[in-house]
Short mmCIF file of C-alpha atoms in Angstrom, two decimals:
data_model
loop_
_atom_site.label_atom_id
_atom_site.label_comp_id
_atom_site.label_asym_id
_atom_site.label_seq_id
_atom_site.Cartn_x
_atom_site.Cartn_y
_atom_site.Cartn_z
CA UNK A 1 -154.48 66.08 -28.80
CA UNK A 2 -157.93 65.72 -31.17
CA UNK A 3 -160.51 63.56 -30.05
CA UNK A 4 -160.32 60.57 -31.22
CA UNK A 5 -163.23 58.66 -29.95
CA UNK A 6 -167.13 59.01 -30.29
CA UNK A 7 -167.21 60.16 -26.37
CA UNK A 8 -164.12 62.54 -26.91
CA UNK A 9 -165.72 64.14 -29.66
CA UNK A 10 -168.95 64.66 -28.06
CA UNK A 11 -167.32 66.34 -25.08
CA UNK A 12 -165.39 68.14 -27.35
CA UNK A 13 -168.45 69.74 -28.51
CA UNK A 14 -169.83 70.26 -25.58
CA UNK A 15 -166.94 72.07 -24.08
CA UNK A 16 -167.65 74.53 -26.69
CA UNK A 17 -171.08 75.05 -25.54
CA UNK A 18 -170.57 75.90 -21.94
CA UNK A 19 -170.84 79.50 -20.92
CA UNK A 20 -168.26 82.18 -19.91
CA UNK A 21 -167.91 83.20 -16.10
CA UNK A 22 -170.86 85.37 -15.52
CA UNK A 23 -170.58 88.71 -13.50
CA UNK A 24 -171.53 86.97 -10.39
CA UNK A 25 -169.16 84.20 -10.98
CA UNK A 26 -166.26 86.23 -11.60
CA UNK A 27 -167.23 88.43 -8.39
CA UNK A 28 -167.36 86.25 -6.10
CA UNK A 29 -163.85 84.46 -7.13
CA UNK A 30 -162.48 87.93 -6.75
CA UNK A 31 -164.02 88.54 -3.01
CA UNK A 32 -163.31 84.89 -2.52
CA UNK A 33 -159.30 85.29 -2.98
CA UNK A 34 -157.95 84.94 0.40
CA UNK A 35 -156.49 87.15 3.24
CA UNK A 36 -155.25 90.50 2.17
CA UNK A 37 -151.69 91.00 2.29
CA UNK A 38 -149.39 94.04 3.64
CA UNK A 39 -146.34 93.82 2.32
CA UNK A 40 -143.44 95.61 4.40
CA UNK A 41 -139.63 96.44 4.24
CA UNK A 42 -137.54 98.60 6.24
CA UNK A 43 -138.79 101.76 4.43
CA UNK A 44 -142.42 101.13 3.71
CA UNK A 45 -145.69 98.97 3.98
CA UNK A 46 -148.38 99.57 0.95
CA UNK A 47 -151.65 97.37 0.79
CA UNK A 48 -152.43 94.56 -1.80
CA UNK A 49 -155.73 95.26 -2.02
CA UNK A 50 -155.10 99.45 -3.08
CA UNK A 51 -151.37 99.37 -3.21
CA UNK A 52 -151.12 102.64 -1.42
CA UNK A 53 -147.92 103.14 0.75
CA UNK A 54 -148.32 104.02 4.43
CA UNK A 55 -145.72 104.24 7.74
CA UNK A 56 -147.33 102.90 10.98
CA UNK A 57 -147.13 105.86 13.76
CA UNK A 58 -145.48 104.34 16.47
CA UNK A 59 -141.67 102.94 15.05
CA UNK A 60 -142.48 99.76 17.32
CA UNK A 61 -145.60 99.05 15.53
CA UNK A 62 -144.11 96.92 13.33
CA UNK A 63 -141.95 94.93 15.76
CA UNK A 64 -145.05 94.07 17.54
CA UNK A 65 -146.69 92.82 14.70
CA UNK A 66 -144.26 90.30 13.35
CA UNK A 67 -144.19 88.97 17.08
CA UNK A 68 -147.47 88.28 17.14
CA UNK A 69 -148.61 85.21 15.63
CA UNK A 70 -151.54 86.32 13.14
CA UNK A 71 -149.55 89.62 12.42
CA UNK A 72 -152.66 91.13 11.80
CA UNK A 73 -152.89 94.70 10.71
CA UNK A 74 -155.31 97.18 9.41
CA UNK A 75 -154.87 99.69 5.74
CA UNK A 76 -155.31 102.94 6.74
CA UNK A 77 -156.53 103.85 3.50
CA UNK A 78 -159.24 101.02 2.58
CA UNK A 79 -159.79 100.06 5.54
CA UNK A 80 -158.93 96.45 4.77
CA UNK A 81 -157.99 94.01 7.48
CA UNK A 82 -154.37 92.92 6.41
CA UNK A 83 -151.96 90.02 6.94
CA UNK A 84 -148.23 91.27 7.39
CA UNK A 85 -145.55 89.65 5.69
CA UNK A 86 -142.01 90.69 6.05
CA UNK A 87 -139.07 90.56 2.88
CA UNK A 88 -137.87 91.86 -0.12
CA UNK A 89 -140.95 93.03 -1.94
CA UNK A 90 -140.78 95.62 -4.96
CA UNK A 91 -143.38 97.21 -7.03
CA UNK A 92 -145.75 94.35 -7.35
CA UNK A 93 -146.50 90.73 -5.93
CA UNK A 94 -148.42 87.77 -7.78
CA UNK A 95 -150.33 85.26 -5.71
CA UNK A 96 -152.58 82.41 -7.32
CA UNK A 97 -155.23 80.24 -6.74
CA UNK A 98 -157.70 77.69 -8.30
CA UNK A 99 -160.93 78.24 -8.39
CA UNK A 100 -163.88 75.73 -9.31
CA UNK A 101 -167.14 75.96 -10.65
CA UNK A 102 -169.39 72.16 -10.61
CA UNK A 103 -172.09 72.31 -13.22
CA UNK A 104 -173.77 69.34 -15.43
CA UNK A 105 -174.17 68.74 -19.57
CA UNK A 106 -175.96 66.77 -21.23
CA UNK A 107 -175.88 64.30 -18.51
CA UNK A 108 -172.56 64.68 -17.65
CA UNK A 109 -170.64 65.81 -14.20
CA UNK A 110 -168.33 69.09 -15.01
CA UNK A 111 -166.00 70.32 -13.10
CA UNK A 112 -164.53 73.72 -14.23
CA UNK A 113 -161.49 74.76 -13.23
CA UNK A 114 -159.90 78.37 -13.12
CA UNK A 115 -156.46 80.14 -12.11
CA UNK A 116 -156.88 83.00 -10.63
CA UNK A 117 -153.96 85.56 -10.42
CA UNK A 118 -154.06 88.34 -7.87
CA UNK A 119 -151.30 90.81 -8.99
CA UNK A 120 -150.46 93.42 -6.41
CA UNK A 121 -148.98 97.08 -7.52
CA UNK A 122 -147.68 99.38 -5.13
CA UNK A 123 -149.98 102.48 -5.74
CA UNK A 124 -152.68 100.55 -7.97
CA UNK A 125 -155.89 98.71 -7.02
CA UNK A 126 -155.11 94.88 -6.99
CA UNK A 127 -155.74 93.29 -10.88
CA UNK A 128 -157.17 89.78 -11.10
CA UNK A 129 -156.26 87.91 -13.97
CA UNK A 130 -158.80 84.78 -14.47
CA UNK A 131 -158.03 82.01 -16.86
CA UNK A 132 -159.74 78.28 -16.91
CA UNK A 133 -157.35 75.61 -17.12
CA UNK A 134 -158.87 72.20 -16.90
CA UNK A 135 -161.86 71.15 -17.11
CA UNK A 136 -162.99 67.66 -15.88
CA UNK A 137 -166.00 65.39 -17.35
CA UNK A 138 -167.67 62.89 -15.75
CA UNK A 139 -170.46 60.25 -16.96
CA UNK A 140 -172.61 58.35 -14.78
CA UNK A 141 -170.43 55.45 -15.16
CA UNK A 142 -167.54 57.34 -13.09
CA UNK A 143 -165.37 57.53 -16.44
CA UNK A 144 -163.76 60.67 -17.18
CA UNK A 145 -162.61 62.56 -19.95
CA UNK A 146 -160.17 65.97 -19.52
CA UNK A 147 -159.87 68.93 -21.75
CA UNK A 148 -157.00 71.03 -20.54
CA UNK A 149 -154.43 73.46 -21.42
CA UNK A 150 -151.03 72.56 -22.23
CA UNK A 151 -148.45 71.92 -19.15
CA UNK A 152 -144.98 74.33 -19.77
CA UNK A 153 -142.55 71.81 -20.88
CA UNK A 154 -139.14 71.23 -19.14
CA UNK A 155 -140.85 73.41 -15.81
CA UNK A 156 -140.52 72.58 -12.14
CA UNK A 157 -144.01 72.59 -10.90
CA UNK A 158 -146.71 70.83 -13.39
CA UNK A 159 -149.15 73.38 -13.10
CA UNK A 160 -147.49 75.98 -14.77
CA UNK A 161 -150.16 76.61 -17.80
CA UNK A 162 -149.25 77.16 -21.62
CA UNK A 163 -152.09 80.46 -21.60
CA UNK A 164 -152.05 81.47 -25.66
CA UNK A 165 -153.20 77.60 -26.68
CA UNK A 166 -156.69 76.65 -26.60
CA UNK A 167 -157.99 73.51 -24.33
CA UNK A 168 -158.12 70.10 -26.02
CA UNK A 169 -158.38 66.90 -24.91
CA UNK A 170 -155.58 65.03 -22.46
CA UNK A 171 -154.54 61.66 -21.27
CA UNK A 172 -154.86 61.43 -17.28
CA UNK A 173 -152.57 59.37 -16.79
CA UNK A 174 -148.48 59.01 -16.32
CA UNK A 175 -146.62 62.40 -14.94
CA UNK A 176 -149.78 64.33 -15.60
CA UNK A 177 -151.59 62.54 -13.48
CA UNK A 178 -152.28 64.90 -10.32
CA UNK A 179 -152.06 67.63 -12.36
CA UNK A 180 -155.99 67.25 -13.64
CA UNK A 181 -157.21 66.12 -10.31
CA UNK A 182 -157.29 69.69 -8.76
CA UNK A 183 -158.82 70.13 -5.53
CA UNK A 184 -159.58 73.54 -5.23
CA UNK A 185 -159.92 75.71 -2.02
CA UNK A 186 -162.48 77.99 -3.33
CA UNK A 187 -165.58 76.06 -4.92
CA UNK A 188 -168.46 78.58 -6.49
CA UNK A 189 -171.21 77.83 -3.84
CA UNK A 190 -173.90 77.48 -6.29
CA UNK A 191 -173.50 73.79 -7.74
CA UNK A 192 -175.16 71.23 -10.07
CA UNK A 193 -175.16 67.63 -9.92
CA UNK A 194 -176.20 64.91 -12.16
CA UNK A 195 -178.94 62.91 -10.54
CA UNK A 196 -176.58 59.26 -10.24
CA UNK A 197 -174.86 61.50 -7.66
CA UNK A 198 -177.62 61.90 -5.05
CA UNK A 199 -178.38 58.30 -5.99
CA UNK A 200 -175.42 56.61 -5.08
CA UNK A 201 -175.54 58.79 -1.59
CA UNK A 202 -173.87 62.17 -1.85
CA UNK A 203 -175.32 64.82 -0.42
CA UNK A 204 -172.94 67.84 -0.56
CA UNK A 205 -169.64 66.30 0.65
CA UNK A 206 -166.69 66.03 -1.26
CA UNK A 207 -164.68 64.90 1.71
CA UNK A 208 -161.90 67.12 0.76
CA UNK A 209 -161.06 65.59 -2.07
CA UNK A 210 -160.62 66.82 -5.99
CA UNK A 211 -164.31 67.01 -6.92
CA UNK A 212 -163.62 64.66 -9.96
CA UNK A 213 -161.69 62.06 -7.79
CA UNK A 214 -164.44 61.98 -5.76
CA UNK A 215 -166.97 61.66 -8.62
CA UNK A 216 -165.50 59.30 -10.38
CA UNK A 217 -164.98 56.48 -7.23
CA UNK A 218 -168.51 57.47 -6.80
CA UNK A 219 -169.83 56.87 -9.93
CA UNK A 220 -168.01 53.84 -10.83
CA UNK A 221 -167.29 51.71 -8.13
CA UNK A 222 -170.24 50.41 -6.06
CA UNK A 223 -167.56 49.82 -3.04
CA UNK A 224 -167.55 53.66 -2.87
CA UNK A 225 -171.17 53.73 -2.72
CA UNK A 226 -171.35 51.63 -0.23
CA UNK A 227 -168.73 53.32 2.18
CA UNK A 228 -170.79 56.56 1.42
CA UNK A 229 -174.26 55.06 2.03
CA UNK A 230 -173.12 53.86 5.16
CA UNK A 231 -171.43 56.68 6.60
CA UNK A 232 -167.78 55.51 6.32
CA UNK A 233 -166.24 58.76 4.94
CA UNK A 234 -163.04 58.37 6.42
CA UNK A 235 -162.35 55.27 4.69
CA UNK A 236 -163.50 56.57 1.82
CA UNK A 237 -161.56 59.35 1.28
CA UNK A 238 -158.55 57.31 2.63
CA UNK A 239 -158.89 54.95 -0.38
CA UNK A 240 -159.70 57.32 -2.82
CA UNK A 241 -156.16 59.06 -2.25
CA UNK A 242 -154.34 55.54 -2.41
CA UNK A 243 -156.38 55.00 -5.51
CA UNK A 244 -157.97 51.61 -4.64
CA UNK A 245 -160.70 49.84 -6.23
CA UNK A 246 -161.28 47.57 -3.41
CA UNK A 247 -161.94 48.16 0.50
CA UNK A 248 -159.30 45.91 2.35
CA UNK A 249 -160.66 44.31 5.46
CA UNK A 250 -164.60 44.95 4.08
CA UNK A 251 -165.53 42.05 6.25
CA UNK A 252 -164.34 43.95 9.22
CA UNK A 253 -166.02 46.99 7.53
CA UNK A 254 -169.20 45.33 7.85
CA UNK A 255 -168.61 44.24 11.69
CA UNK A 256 -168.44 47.81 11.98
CA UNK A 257 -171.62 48.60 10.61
CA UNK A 258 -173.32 46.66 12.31
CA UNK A 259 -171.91 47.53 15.78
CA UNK A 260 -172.84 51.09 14.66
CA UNK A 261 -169.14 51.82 14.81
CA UNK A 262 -167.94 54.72 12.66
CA UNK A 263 -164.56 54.64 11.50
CA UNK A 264 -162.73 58.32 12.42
CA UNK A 265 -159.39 57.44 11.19
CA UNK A 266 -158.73 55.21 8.38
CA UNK A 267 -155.64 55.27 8.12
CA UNK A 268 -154.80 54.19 11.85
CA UNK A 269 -157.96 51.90 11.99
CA UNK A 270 -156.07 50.29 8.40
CA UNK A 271 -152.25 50.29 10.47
CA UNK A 272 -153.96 48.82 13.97
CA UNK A 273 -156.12 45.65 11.42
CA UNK A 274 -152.42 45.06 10.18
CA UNK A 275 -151.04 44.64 13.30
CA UNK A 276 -153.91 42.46 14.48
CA UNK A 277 -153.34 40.61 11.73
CA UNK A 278 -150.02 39.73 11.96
CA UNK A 279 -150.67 39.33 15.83
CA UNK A 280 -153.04 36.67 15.51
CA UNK A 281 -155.78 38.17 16.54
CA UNK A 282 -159.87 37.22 15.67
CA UNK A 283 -160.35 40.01 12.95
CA UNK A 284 -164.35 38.92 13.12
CA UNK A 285 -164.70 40.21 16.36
CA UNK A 286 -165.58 43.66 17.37
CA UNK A 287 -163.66 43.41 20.90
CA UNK A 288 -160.37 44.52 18.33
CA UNK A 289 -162.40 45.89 15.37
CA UNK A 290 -164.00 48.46 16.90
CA UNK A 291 -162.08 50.37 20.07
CA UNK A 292 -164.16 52.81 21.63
CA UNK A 293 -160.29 54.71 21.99
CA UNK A 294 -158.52 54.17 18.34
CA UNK A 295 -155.36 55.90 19.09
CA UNK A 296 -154.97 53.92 22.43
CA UNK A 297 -155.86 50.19 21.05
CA UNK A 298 -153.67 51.43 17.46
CA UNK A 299 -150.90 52.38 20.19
CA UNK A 300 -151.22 49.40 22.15
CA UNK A 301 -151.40 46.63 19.59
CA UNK A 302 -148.16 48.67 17.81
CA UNK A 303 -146.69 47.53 21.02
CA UNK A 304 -147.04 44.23 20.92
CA UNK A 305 -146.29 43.67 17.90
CA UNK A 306 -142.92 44.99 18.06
CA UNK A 307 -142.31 42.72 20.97
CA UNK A 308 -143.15 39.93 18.96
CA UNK A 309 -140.77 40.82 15.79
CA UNK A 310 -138.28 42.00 18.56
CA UNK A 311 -139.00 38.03 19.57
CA UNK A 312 -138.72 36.58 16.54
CA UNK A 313 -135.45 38.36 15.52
CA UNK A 314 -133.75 37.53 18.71
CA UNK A 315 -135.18 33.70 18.28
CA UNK A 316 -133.34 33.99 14.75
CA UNK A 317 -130.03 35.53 16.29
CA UNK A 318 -130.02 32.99 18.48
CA UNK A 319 -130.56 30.18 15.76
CA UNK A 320 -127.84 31.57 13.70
CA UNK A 321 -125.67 31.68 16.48
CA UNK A 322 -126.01 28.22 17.68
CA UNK A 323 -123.87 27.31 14.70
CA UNK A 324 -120.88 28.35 16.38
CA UNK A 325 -121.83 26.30 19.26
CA UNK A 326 -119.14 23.23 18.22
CA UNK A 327 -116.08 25.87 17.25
CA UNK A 328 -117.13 27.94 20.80
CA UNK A 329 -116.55 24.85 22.62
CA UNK A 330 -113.99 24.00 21.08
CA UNK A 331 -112.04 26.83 21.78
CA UNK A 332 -112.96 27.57 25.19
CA UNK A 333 -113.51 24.34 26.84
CA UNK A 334 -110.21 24.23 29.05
CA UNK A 335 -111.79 27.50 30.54
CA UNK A 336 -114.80 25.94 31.75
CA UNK A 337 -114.09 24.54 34.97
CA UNK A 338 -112.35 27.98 36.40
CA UNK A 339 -114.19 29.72 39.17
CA UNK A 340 -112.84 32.91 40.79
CA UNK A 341 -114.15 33.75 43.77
CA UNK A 342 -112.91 35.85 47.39
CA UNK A 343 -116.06 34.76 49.01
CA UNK A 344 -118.47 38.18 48.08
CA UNK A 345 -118.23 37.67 44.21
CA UNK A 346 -117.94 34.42 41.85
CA UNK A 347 -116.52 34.93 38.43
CA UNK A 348 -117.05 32.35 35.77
CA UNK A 349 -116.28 31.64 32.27
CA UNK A 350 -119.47 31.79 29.89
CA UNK A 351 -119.98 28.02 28.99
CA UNK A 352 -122.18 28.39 26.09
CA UNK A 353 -123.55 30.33 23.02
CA UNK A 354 -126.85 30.87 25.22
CA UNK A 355 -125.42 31.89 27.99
CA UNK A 356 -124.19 35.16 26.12
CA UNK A 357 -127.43 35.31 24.94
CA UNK A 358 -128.90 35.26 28.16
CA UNK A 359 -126.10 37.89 29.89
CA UNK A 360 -126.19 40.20 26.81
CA UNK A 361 -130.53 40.15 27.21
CA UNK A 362 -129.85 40.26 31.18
CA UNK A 363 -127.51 43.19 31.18
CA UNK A 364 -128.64 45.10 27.85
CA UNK A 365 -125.31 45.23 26.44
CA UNK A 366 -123.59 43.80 23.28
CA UNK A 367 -121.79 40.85 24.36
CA UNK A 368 -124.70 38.29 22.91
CA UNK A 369 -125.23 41.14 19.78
CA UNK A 370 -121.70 41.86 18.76
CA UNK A 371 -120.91 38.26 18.60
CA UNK A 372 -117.78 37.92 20.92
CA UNK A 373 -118.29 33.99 21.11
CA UNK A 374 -116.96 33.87 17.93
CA UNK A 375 -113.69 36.06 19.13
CA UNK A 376 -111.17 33.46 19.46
CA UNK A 377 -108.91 35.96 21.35
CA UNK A 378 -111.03 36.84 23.86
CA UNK A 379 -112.26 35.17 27.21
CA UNK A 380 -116.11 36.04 28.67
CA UNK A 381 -116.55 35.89 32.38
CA UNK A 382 -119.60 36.49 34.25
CA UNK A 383 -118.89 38.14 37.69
CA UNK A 384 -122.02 37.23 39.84
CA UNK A 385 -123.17 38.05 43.67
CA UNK A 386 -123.62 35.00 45.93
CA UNK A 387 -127.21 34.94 45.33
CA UNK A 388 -126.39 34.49 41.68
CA UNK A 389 -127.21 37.85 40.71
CA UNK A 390 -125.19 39.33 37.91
CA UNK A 391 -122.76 42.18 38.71
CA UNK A 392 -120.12 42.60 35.70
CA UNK A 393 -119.44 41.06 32.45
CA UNK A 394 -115.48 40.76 31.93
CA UNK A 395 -113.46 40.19 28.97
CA UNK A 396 -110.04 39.42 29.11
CA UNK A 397 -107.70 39.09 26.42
CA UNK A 398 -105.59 35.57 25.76
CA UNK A 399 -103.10 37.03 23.98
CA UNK A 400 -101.83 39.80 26.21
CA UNK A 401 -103.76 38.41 29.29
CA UNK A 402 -105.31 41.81 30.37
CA UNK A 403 -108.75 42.88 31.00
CA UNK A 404 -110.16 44.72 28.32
CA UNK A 405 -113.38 45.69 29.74
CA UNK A 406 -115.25 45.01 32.64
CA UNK A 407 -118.97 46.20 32.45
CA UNK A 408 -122.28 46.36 34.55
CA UNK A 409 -125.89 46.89 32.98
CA UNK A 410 -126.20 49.11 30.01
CA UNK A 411 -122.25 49.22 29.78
CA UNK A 412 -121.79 51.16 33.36
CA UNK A 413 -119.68 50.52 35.89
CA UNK A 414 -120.93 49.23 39.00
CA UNK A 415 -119.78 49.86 42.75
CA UNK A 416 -117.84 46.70 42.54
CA UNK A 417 -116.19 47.30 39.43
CA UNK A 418 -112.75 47.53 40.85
CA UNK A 419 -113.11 44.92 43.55
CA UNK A 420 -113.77 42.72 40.61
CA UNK A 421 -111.32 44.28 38.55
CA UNK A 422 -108.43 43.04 41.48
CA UNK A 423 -110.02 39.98 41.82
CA UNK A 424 -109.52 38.75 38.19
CA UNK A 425 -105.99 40.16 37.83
CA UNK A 426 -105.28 38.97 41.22
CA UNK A 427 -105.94 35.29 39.83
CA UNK A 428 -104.66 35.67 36.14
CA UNK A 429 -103.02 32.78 36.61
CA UNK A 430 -105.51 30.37 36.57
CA UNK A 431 -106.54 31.84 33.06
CA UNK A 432 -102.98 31.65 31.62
CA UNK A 433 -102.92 27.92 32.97
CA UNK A 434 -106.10 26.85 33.31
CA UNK A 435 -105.06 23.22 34.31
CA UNK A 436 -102.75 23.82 37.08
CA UNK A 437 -103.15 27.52 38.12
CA UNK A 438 -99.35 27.72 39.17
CA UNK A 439 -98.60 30.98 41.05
CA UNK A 440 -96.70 33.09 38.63
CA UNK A 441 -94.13 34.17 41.02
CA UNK A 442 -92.65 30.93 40.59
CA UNK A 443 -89.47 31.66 38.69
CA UNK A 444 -89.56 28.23 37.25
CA UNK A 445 -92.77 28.15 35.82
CA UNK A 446 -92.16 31.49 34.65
CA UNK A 447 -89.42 30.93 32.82
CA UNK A 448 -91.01 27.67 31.38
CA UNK A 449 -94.00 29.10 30.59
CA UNK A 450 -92.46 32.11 28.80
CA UNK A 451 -90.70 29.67 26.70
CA UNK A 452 -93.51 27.46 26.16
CA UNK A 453 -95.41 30.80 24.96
CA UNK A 454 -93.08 31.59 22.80
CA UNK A 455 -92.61 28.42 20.59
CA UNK A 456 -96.10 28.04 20.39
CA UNK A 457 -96.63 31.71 19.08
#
């Protein structure tokens, strides 16, 4: 687009001002690239750096190579140590990079970026192709203004560079966003920097970020400066990437200071304040601010407080489930007063919605979680020791009057499972009549029964 503005122009016309690559420059981008490739198939390897062919002299050589983790290998024609990589490769090979140069105009931060292309021939010297794509500008107020080249329309990856139209001026902002802020590997040692930048603190550091990202949070935010100044580069670089204009917890920030406490990992120091936080915990003091072991208090506070929303959420479950208190009791009340017992093992009806509760938490199953109180088919009995300990949970099912499960801790069976099993089948009968536990081998209650049964199903 054309500038617009009175800053826009000015840059503009500045742009136009700043020199070409010098020999030096381009030299050292070019020595600068990388690791040297080989590139091998079954027939052949040739070099990227002179793209002569060559055959290893032992057949295994290769083997070896590929098995060993840096693959490293030597040219035997220049010499040049080489990195072995393995596929389909033809007559030539491109591989890219950015490369950035950091100057100053006119008061003004620059930040010059190139694309370099390293293309690969087999039997020619390696060709460089260097282009400069974006270039980022900087006032001492941390606001920036981008010249750039056009972005390929319609193509996957939003650095692919319209090359035959000149740079002008572009919006950072919407998809284009990341594609300005480049953070490039190789930075041209030999840099220039306004004098705002040593004021507000830097002193050679970009912290691994994109040098305008950097500059700009720098620049124009005195929160920045202030997380530089006092040595909290982790945090800043941790909210420059999540793009925020304020430091969350800076109270806590300054506790840290103060303690002398220097913040490795901001992003776990950020996750372990949360959980504080949300624990309850005295944010003011340094006992939980600052851990001489981050990963071990971050670990240990993540503990607790997924006991606590493990807490909660059961202490809701449980609320809901009260509801169906009434209707439970309702339904299973006649049950209540049957105990089954041969002296070793007492069975007994579950008497209450918090009683599954309590033998679904006691024997980490899903009685309590999979809501059989509200099963109006099904019967819950509790088969205990005579100390009271629990053994089995039992269901039994009131319409065909068979046990449908009978299960121990973390839905095993135990060594008593079929003693219990005989035990409850055994006295069935006090289940199918619950009042009178008549002995079904009474043909008269049988037959009554049956009939009884019937009409009422």
């Amino acid at each position: 687009m054309k500038p617009v503005t009175k800053k826009e122009k000015l840059v503009a016309k500045l742009s136009e001002q700043l020199p070409p690559l010098t020999e030096s420059q381009i030299k050292w981008a070019k020595g600068h690239f990388g690791q040297a490739i080989a590139y091998s198939n079954k027939r052949f390897t040739w070099c990227s750096e002179c793209g002569q062919l060559f055959k290893p002299n032992k057949p295994k050589y290769l083997v070896d190579i590929l098995r060993n983790s840096d693959k490293k290998m030597s040219c035997p024609h220049c010499g040049k140590e080489l990195t072995l990589m393995e596929g389909k490769y033809g007559k030539f090979h491109v591989d890219k990079y950015y490369y950035t140069i950091i100057t100053t105009m006119k008061g003004f931060q620059v930040f010059r970026h190139y694309s370099v292309d390293k293309i690969a021939r087999r039997g020619q010297k390696a060709d460089f192709v260097i282009d400069e794509v974006v270039q980022n500008w900087v006032d001492k107020d941390g606001k920036e203004t981008v010249i750039a080249r056009n972005v390929a329309p319609l193509s996957y990856y939003r650095d692919v560079w319209v090359m035959h139209k000149d740079m002008s001026i572009k919006k950072p902002n919407g998809y284009y966003v990341n594609t300005y802020d480049i953070n490039a590997y190789h930075i041209y040692p030999y840099r220039h920097y306004i004098p705002q930048m040593k004021r507000n603190g830097f002193k050679g550091d970009l912290l691994n970020l994109p040098p305008n990202v950097f500059a700009k949070n720098l620049l124009g935010n005195n929160e920045y400066e202030y997380l530089l100044k006092t040595n909290q580069l982790a945090v800043f670089r941790y909210l420059a990437n999540r793009n925020d204009k304020t430091i969350p917890y800076k109270y806590a920030i300054n506790i840290c200071n103060r303690n002398n406490y220097i913040i490795e990992d901001a992003g776990m120091w950020y996750d372990m304040m949360s959980s504080l936080g949300e624990l309850g915990k005295d944010l003011h003091n340094p006992y939980y601010i600052c851990p001489s072991n981050l990963t071990s208090a971050h670990n240990k506070w993540l503990v607790e407080l997924r006991k606590k929303r493990e807490k909660e959420e059961r202490e809701k479950r449980i609320a809901e489930a009260l509801k169906w208190e009434k209707e439970y009791r309702e339904a299973k009340q006649k049950f209540f007063d049957l105990v089954i017992s041969n002296g070793n093992i007492i069975v007994e009806v579950l008497k209450s919605v918090k009683e599954f509760e309590e033998e679904g938490t006691a024997m980490h199953h899903c009685v309590f979680a999979n809501s059989y109180y509200k099963q109006y088919n099904s019967l819950i009995l509790s088969a205990k020791d005579t100390n009271g300990n629990r053994i089995e949970t039992i269901e039994v099912n009131l319409k065909t009057f068979k046990i449908m499960q009978s299960r121990g801790a973390c839905n095993k069976f135990t060594d008593h499972h079929e003693e219990i099993m005989n035990l409850v089948n055994t006295n069935m009968n006090k289940i199918i009549n619950p009042y009178h536990g008549c002995d079904l081998n009474n043909n008269y209650y049988r037959y009554g029964f049956i009939l009884f049964y019937g009409i009422c199903r």
